[in-house]
XYZ file of C-alpha atoms in Angstrom:
378
model
C -1.141 22.870 10.423
C 0.544 25.572 8.336
C -0.599 26.007 4.722
C 0.944 23.312 2.542
C 1.649 23.356 -1.173
C 0.016 20.817 -3.479
C 1.992 17.864 -4.824
C 0.965 15.635 -7.703
C 1.460 11.859 -7.934
C 1.305 9.568 -10.940
C 1.685 5.779 -10.684
C 2.639 3.384 -13.470
C -0.840 1.785 -13.342
C -2.355 5.129 -14.409
C -3.441 6.374 -10.975
C -3.161 10.196 -10.745
C -3.605 11.984 -7.393
C -3.204 15.375 -5.762
C -1.965 15.632 -2.174
C -0.072 18.077 0.060
C 3.697 18.539 0.371
C 5.412 18.865 3.751
C 9.003 17.930 2.822
C 11.407 19.082 0.158
C 10.174 20.408 -3.185
C 10.827 19.298 -6.741
C 10.212 16.193 -8.853
C 11.338 12.670 -7.998
C 10.863 9.265 -9.617
C 11.011 5.975 -7.716
C 9.218 2.807 -6.669
C 6.278 2.856 -4.267
C 6.235 0.311 -1.426
C 4.306 0.188 1.850
C 5.529 -0.377 5.401
C 3.315 -1.866 8.135
C 5.360 -0.733 11.159
C 3.453 1.113 13.859
C 6.516 3.036 15.083
C 10.024 3.918 13.953
C 9.282 6.262 11.059
C 12.689 7.967 11.316
C 14.594 4.674 11.330
C 12.581 3.573 8.284
C 13.070 6.848 6.414
C 16.833 6.752 7.041
C 17.281 3.069 6.109
C 19.648 3.042 3.065
C 17.809 0.023 1.650
C 14.960 2.398 0.709
C 17.140 4.297 -1.778
C 15.122 4.839 -4.952
C 11.787 4.202 -3.224
C 8.767 6.067 -1.864
C 7.618 4.617 1.466
C 3.886 4.550 2.149
C 3.213 4.287 5.882
C 0.167 2.221 6.832
C 0.231 3.865 10.277
C -1.900 7.019 9.698
C -0.321 9.421 12.229
C 3.341 10.120 11.472
C 5.674 12.706 13.019
C 4.304 12.818 16.579
C 7.724 12.422 18.285
C 9.724 14.564 15.870
C 13.222 13.540 14.785
C 16.760 13.577 16.126
C 20.160 12.863 14.603
C 20.828 9.965 16.958
C 18.030 7.745 15.600
C 19.211 7.821 11.989
C 20.085 4.399 10.566
C 22.448 6.019 8.060
C 24.531 9.148 7.751
C 22.489 10.403 4.777
C 18.939 9.111 4.152
C 18.348 8.241 0.491
C 14.675 7.343 0.022
C 12.853 9.439 -2.584
C 9.979 10.351 -0.327
C 7.482 9.253 2.305
C 3.690 9.182 1.961
C 1.524 9.545 5.079
C -2.125 10.115 5.912
C -1.537 12.809 8.546
C 1.788 14.585 9.041
C 2.041 16.054 12.520
C 3.611 19.494 12.542
C 3.453 19.650 16.346
C 5.613 16.972 17.968
C 6.264 15.951 21.555
C 9.432 14.199 22.774
C 12.261 15.255 25.063
C 14.674 13.712 22.537
C 13.398 15.605 19.484
C 15.625 18.148 17.700
C 13.223 19.100 14.901
C 9.971 18.149 13.230
C 9.657 15.544 10.506
C 8.981 18.140 7.807
C 12.194 20.029 8.563
C 14.098 16.737 8.668
C 12.838 15.797 5.205
C 13.731 19.200 3.775
C 17.245 18.970 5.236
C 17.809 15.617 3.517
C 16.016 16.510 0.250
C 13.230 13.959 0.732
C 9.694 14.555 -0.501
C 6.990 14.490 2.163
C 3.461 13.727 0.928
C 0.401 13.921 3.174
C -3.382 14.425 3.185
C -3.874 11.310 1.097
C -5.730 8.034 1.668
C -2.796 5.736 2.450
C -5.125 2.800 3.119
C -6.275 2.949 -0.511
C -2.665 3.184 -1.687
C -1.691 0.107 0.327
C -4.650 -1.802 -1.133
C -3.604 -0.679 -4.615
C -0.056 -1.977 -4.139
C -1.367 -5.274 -2.776
C -3.395 -5.625 -5.978
C -0.861 -4.414 -8.554
C 2.406 -4.993 -6.692
C 5.150 -2.410 -6.130
C 4.644 0.391 -8.669
C 6.921 2.934 -10.269
C 5.727 6.448 -9.490
C 6.573 10.110 -9.892
C 5.776 12.919 -7.454
C 6.199 16.631 -8.155
C 5.504 19.995 -6.568
C 6.237 21.726 -9.900
C 4.488 19.538 -12.510
C 0.704 19.253 -12.199
C -0.235 17.877 -15.607
C -0.980 14.140 -15.692
C 0.363 13.549 -19.196
C 3.595 15.422 -18.443
C 4.128 13.316 -15.323
C 3.415 10.133 -17.281
C 5.896 11.092 -20.004
C 8.621 11.830 -17.476
C 7.980 8.571 -15.602
C 7.985 6.543 -18.827
C 11.343 8.022 -19.884
C 13.036 7.485 -16.496
C 15.178 4.508 -15.527
C 13.388 1.920 -13.406
C 14.705 1.022 -9.957
C 15.853 -2.374 -11.207
C 18.160 -0.644 -13.684
C 20.011 1.592 -11.212
C 23.000 0.597 -9.056
C 22.049 2.445 -5.865
C 24.744 0.868 -3.696
C 27.292 3.222 -5.291
C 25.226 6.072 -3.874
C 24.665 4.750 -0.349
C 27.998 3.023 0.376
C 30.794 4.733 2.290
C 33.460 6.295 0.072
C 36.340 5.275 2.317
C 37.099 2.553 4.865
C 36.703 3.180 8.597
C 36.734 1.296 11.904
C 33.722 0.854 14.161
C 34.140 -0.166 17.804
C 31.034 1.307 19.451
C 28.417 -0.750 21.241
C 26.523 -1.051 24.536
C 23.976 1.739 24.561
C 24.149 3.913 27.686
C 21.085 5.798 28.894
C 23.331 7.986 31.029
C 25.151 9.494 28.048
C 22.413 8.579 25.571
C 24.999 7.197 23.179
C 26.785 3.998 22.223
C 30.008 3.351 24.111
C 33.430 2.227 22.942
C 33.968 -1.448 23.682
C 37.336 -2.885 24.716
C 38.657 -6.417 24.372
C 37.413 -7.060 20.831
C 39.071 -10.352 19.910
C 38.099 -10.895 16.283
C 38.033 -8.546 13.309
C 35.314 -8.625 10.685
C 35.348 -6.776 7.366
C 31.872 -5.363 6.768
C 31.137 -4.632 3.115
C 28.943 -1.555 3.025
C 26.163 -1.859 0.440
C 24.072 0.530 2.525
C 24.766 -0.767 6.007
C 22.564 0.239 8.936
C 24.348 1.657 11.968
C 22.665 -0.747 14.363
C 24.167 -3.698 12.488
C 27.602 -2.274 13.267
C 26.642 -1.914 16.936
C 25.432 -5.523 17.104
C 28.608 -6.874 15.516
C 30.664 -5.041 18.129
C 28.355 -6.157 20.949
C 29.192 -9.829 20.323
C 32.950 -9.152 20.184
C 33.918 -8.102 16.648
C 36.103 -5.154 15.795
C 34.494 -3.943 12.591
C 36.422 -2.640 9.593
C 33.850 -1.111 7.242
C 34.814 -1.263 3.562
C 33.218 0.552 0.590
C 31.363 -1.386 -2.087
C 34.313 -1.072 -4.495
C 36.682 -2.893 -2.115
C 39.590 -4.933 -3.485
C 38.719 -8.580 -2.899
C 42.340 -9.701 -3.465
C 43.547 -7.445 -0.650
C 40.741 -8.725 1.556
C 41.686 -12.351 0.874
C 45.339 -11.585 1.679
C 44.296 -9.911 4.939
C 42.330 -13.036 5.828
C 45.299 -15.299 5.118
C 47.505 -12.978 7.214
C 44.919 -13.110 10.053
C 44.311 -9.366 9.904
C 40.629 -10.167 9.512
C 38.737 -13.291 10.577
C 35.434 -13.013 8.701
C 33.396 -10.975 6.210
C 29.963 -9.431 6.637
C 27.791 -8.598 3.596
C 25.341 -5.830 4.458
C 21.837 -4.860 3.502
C 21.324 -2.447 0.637
C 18.930 -1.153 -2.035
C 17.921 -2.238 -5.514
C 17.859 -5.384 -7.609
C 20.720 -7.761 -6.694
C 20.750 -9.285 -10.190
C 22.359 -6.168 -11.690
C 25.249 -6.279 -9.199
C 27.364 -8.652 -11.272
C 30.649 -7.108 -10.120
C 29.715 -7.690 -6.483
C 28.736 -11.291 -7.218
C 32.150 -11.935 -8.797
C 33.869 -10.508 -5.716
C 31.812 -12.723 -3.419
C 32.662 -15.788 -5.512
C 36.347 -15.036 -4.858
C 35.695 -14.736 -1.104
C 33.829 -18.050 -1.118
C 36.671 -19.752 -2.985
C 39.071 -18.491 -0.299
C 36.948 -20.224 2.378
C 36.428 -17.046 4.392
C 33.627 -17.210 7.004
C 30.791 -15.043 5.666
C 27.588 -13.716 7.201
C 25.012 -11.820 5.103
C 21.868 -9.849 5.864
C 19.153 -8.875 3.348
C 20.998 -7.829 0.141
C 24.025 -9.777 1.375
C 21.766 -12.821 1.763
C 20.550 -12.401 -1.821
C 24.033 -11.870 -3.282
C 25.278 -15.055 -1.621
C 22.474 -16.979 -3.309
C 23.347 -15.527 -6.718
C 27.058 -16.224 -6.151
C 26.152 -19.876 -5.562
C 24.291 -19.976 -8.888
C 20.717 -19.366 -7.721
C 19.260 -16.077 -9.064
C 16.809 -14.120 -6.924
C 13.246 -13.228 -7.940
C 11.076 -10.218 -7.152
C 8.175 -10.496 -4.717
C 4.864 -8.895 -5.676
C 4.990 -6.109 -3.083
C 7.847 -7.199 -0.853
C 8.133 -7.489 2.922
C 8.338 -4.143 4.717
C 7.422 -3.937 8.384
C 8.289 -4.712 11.994
C 5.789 -7.464 12.739
C 6.729 -10.384 10.468
C 6.771 -13.810 12.141
C 9.646 -16.095 11.114
C 10.129 -19.707 12.237
C 13.760 -20.659 12.907
C 15.483 -24.040 12.651
C 14.505 -24.891 16.247
C 10.831 -24.459 15.449
C 10.638 -21.234 17.464
C 8.863 -18.137 16.138
C 10.748 -14.825 15.979
C 9.012 -11.486 15.390
C 11.220 -9.724 12.862
C 11.748 -6.456 11.062
C 11.859 -6.732 7.264
C 12.625 -4.567 4.261
C 13.122 -6.337 0.957
C 11.538 -6.727 -2.483
C 13.597 -9.705 -3.649
C 13.906 -13.287 -2.434
C 16.060 -16.371 -2.930
C 14.544 -19.377 -4.779
C 13.544 -22.700 -3.258
C 16.164 -24.462 -5.423
C 18.845 -23.050 -3.093
C 18.174 -26.085 -0.864
C 20.438 -28.020 -3.217
C 23.444 -26.256 -1.638
C 22.105 -24.872 1.652
C 19.946 -25.776 4.636
C 16.948 -23.516 5.245
C 17.175 -22.143 8.799
C 14.345 -19.598 8.748
C 10.995 -19.299 6.964
C 8.498 -16.459 6.779
C 5.166 -17.530 8.293
C 3.214 -15.042 6.163
C 4.079 -16.641 2.799
C 6.527 -19.479 3.616
C 9.383 -17.820 1.712
C 12.990 -18.502 2.726
C 14.336 -16.178 5.446
C 17.623 -17.828 6.420
C 20.251 -20.191 5.024
C 23.261 -22.144 6.224
C 25.370 -23.301 3.286
C 26.527 -26.900 3.174
C 30.075 -25.946 2.194
C 32.139 -23.409 4.121
C 31.317 -21.348 7.174
C 28.646 -19.285 5.446
C 25.140 -18.328 6.491
C 22.689 -15.499 5.951
C 19.246 -14.149 6.809
C 16.748 -12.137 4.792
C 15.204 -10.287 7.741
C 16.890 -7.687 9.968
C 17.928 -9.282 13.290
C 19.478 -5.999 14.450
C 16.293 -3.941 14.166
C 14.636 -4.916 17.494
C 10.998 -4.390 16.435
C 10.066 -4.943 20.080
C 11.295 -8.454 20.794
C 15.042 -9.018 20.423
C 15.133 -12.790 19.983
C 16.373 -12.564 16.383
C 19.560 -10.729 17.411
C 21.193 -13.887 18.786
C 22.316 -14.736 15.259
C 25.216 -12.292 15.657
C 26.531 -14.217 18.665
C 26.042 -17.474 16.780
C 28.216 -16.274 13.908
C 30.882 -14.901 16.262
C 31.123 -18.299 17.958
C 31.600 -20.024 14.609
C 34.469 -17.789 13.464
C 37.884 -19.248 14.430
C 40.424 -16.873 15.956
C 43.453 -18.672 14.492
C-alpha cells in the first residue's frame, strides 16, 4: 500500500480518532451510518440516498474488484465519504477501470481506512446515527468540534435539490445483455410513467422499463399542474416517486405537490423516500430510526406470508397509525417496522425497501410488474 496521509475524525458523541486517507482531501461534515452488505461497495457509494452521509462498511475488505462507470447507481455520487477497515489498492476484475481510491478522488469523496470499523458499528448501534466531521487539513479536536457544532445537521438540508436531475429526460433502456455488457433499448412500451427524481437509482429506471413502462424522468421542481393535465390527456398513465436522501419532514413543497397528485386520482408507486412522502401527504408524519436500515440482507415478510431478502437504505420510517388509511403489505422481520403499504383509496402503493437492488435473490422485484398491471391504459 502506498503511503497514505492522516485524516482526523470527530463524532458528535465526543469520539476523536485518527485514520488514513485514500480518497479526496479536505474537510467534510455529515452523518455516520453503517452498511452490512458483503458486496456492492460501488453501488452503495454511488447511491444518491447517501447524500450528506459517511458510510461505514461492516465488511472489512473493500476495493478488491476496483470500480467501473457502468456499476454506478447515479451519474454523480454524493455521499460525503466512506469508512473501511482495509482499502485495497491492488484490485482484480476484468471489468475494472480504476481503483476505489482514484474513483473517490474523481468524485470528491473522502476515503477513510486503517480504522476499527467493528468498533464504529458498535458505537452507532449504541448511540444511533451520529453527526461527524472528517478532515485531512484539521487535526485539532477542539477545532473539529467547533466546526461540527456550527454546521447544519443533515435533517436541516434539502439534499434532493443537489441529487435530482436538472432537466427532464426519457428512459427506455432495459434487458441487460452480457454480449454488449449494457442495457438494451426496449420496444413496445405501452404505458408511460412520470418518475419524479429525488435521487433516483438507475436500476429503478431499468426495472420500470422491463415491465413495460416508458419512463419520463422529471426533476424535483416539476410542475404538478402540468403533470395532472398530462395525466388527464393520457400522455402519462402513472407517477413514480423515487428514493432520495435526507429527512422527508422538511420537504413540505414536495408533500404539497403529492397531495395534488393524490387529489387527481393518479396511480402512484413510491420507493423509500417516495414511500415516506406518501405517508406524510396522507397526514402521517415519519419518525427517525435509531441507526436506520442499511444493507443487502434484510428479511421482509410480504402480504402472502412469504419472506423476501431485501436491500435497504433508510433512516426514517412511517408510523403504525398509517393503518387507518392503508393496508400493510410488508414488514421488516428484524424490528417489525412497516416496509410496504397499499392505500385504501386510489391506486397507490409503496415500499420502504429497494426491490430493484437484487441483493442476490430477486423475488422483491415483482412489485414493478404488479404496479404495471394495476395501471389502466385508457
